[in-house]
Amino acid sequence: MTLTLLFAASDANWAEYAAPLRDAIAQAGLSATLTREAAPDRVDYIIYAPTSPLQDFSPFTRCKAVLSLWAGVERIVGNPTLTQPLCRMVDPALTEGMVEWVVGHALRHHLGMDRHIVNPGRLWDPTCPPLARERPVTMLGMGELGTACARALAALNFPVTGWSRTPKQTGDIPCLHGEDGLAKALSTAQIVVTLLPKTPETENTLNARTLALLPRGAVILNPGRGALIDDDALLAALDSGQIGHATLDVFRTEPLPQDHPYWSHPRVTVTPHIAADTRAPSASRVIAENIRRGEAGIPLLNRVDRTRGY
Ligand code: NAP
């Protein structure tokens, strides 16, 4: 039987994904038609990005799964018309990109690179940075991305502490959970990385109270979601010096509005949601594998738990 795969994403996504998806589907041994238009009751799988106009999933009565091209699913997980299984994107190349962004920005702050890159006064200051082993890092979120970043930082000798919703052990990396765990994880962190999903529980995880728990001058790296941080509280903490620097990749409104105070704050670095992109060739293989599993009756990969919201 030839499957009908509806590609519901932007024109730009289609230009990027059409060829790699067709290759991956063929390599997975599937017979399928990949299309941007189909009668809803003929569609077997939907390959989806939230930028698509498709918001009502109820006519897709035969659809066996909605396969997201995005890792974060907050814009679709609460859709009441979505009764089909939802899978989010876990793409090895996306993970690789996130590890590079996090390690790169952590090393920038750890080594104090800015002092030497921008040094108009030609100041000869031979102060050496501490070793990584002396710079505690806390990873808020120990899922696919947080764990990979934590491992990479730990491999450079940073003492990494993780924090997640449920108790876990990731090799030698201690991982805390719950309110008390958060307070403990923040109390020693000189660098904090936020890689939590956006859910009602994670909104404003970093707020005036929790930012005050950090050692003075701590650095925040946020490649997770803008809503994880209370912006006003962060700006106040940056102004007071409680937070030494914030490198932010994600924002409540994107693109970040031109008049947003983050753009001009001397202790903020803005990157335009580029920490980790889904890469079409590897992501297409993940999508094809999930369709193969769906057809073989094997549990789907990366299935979203609607009740917990990620
Ligand atoms: P994931 O595998 O689902 O992991 C999420 C982690 O957050 C898990 O460790 C989970 O705990 C923890 N968590 C969830 N709710 C929590 C809570 N209330 N309290 C404490 N911990 C909580 O997600 P991922 O693949 O690592 O991705 C994380 C996020 O990165 C995505 O949701 C997305 O927003 C963002 N992202 C950004 C970019 C970018 O370019 N900037 C790219 C991709 C993804 P448990 O382990 O106990 O479940």
PDB file of C-alpha atoms in Angstrom, residues 21 29 86-87 95 107 109-110 150 156 176 199 243 256 273 306:
ATOM      1  CA  LEU A  21      12.575  13.242   2.933  1.00  0.00           C
ATOM      2  CA  GLY A  29      11.829   0.816   2.216  1.00  0.00           C
ATOM      3  CA  LEU A  86       2.463  13.404  18.493  1.00  0.00           C
ATOM      4  CA  CYS A  87       6.222  12.879  18.106  1.00  0.00           C
ATOM      5  CA  THR A  95      21.891  17.921  19.370  1.00  0.00           C
ATOM      6  CA  LEU A 107      33.989  28.861  27.207  1.00  0.00           C
ATOM      7  CA  HIS A 109      32.547  33.440  29.648  1.00  0.00           C
ATOM      8  CA  HIS A 110      34.784  30.964  31.426  1.00  0.00           C
ATOM      9  CA  ALA A 150      26.233  18.397  30.341  1.00  0.00           C
ATOM     10  CA  LEU A 156      36.168  19.518  29.710  1.00  0.00           C
ATOM     11  CA  LEU A 176      18.813  17.036  41.373  1.00  0.00           C
ATOM     12  CA  THR A 199       5.341  24.213  30.018  1.00  0.00           C
ATOM     13  CA  ILE A 243      24.032  38.324  37.093  1.00  0.00           C
ATOM     14  CA  LEU A 256      13.259  40.165  19.451  1.00  0.00           C
ATOM     15  CA  HIS A 273      17.387  31.516  17.789  1.00  0.00           C
ATOM     16  CA  ARG A 306       0.412  15.274  26.468  1.00  0.00           C
TER      17      ARG A 306
END
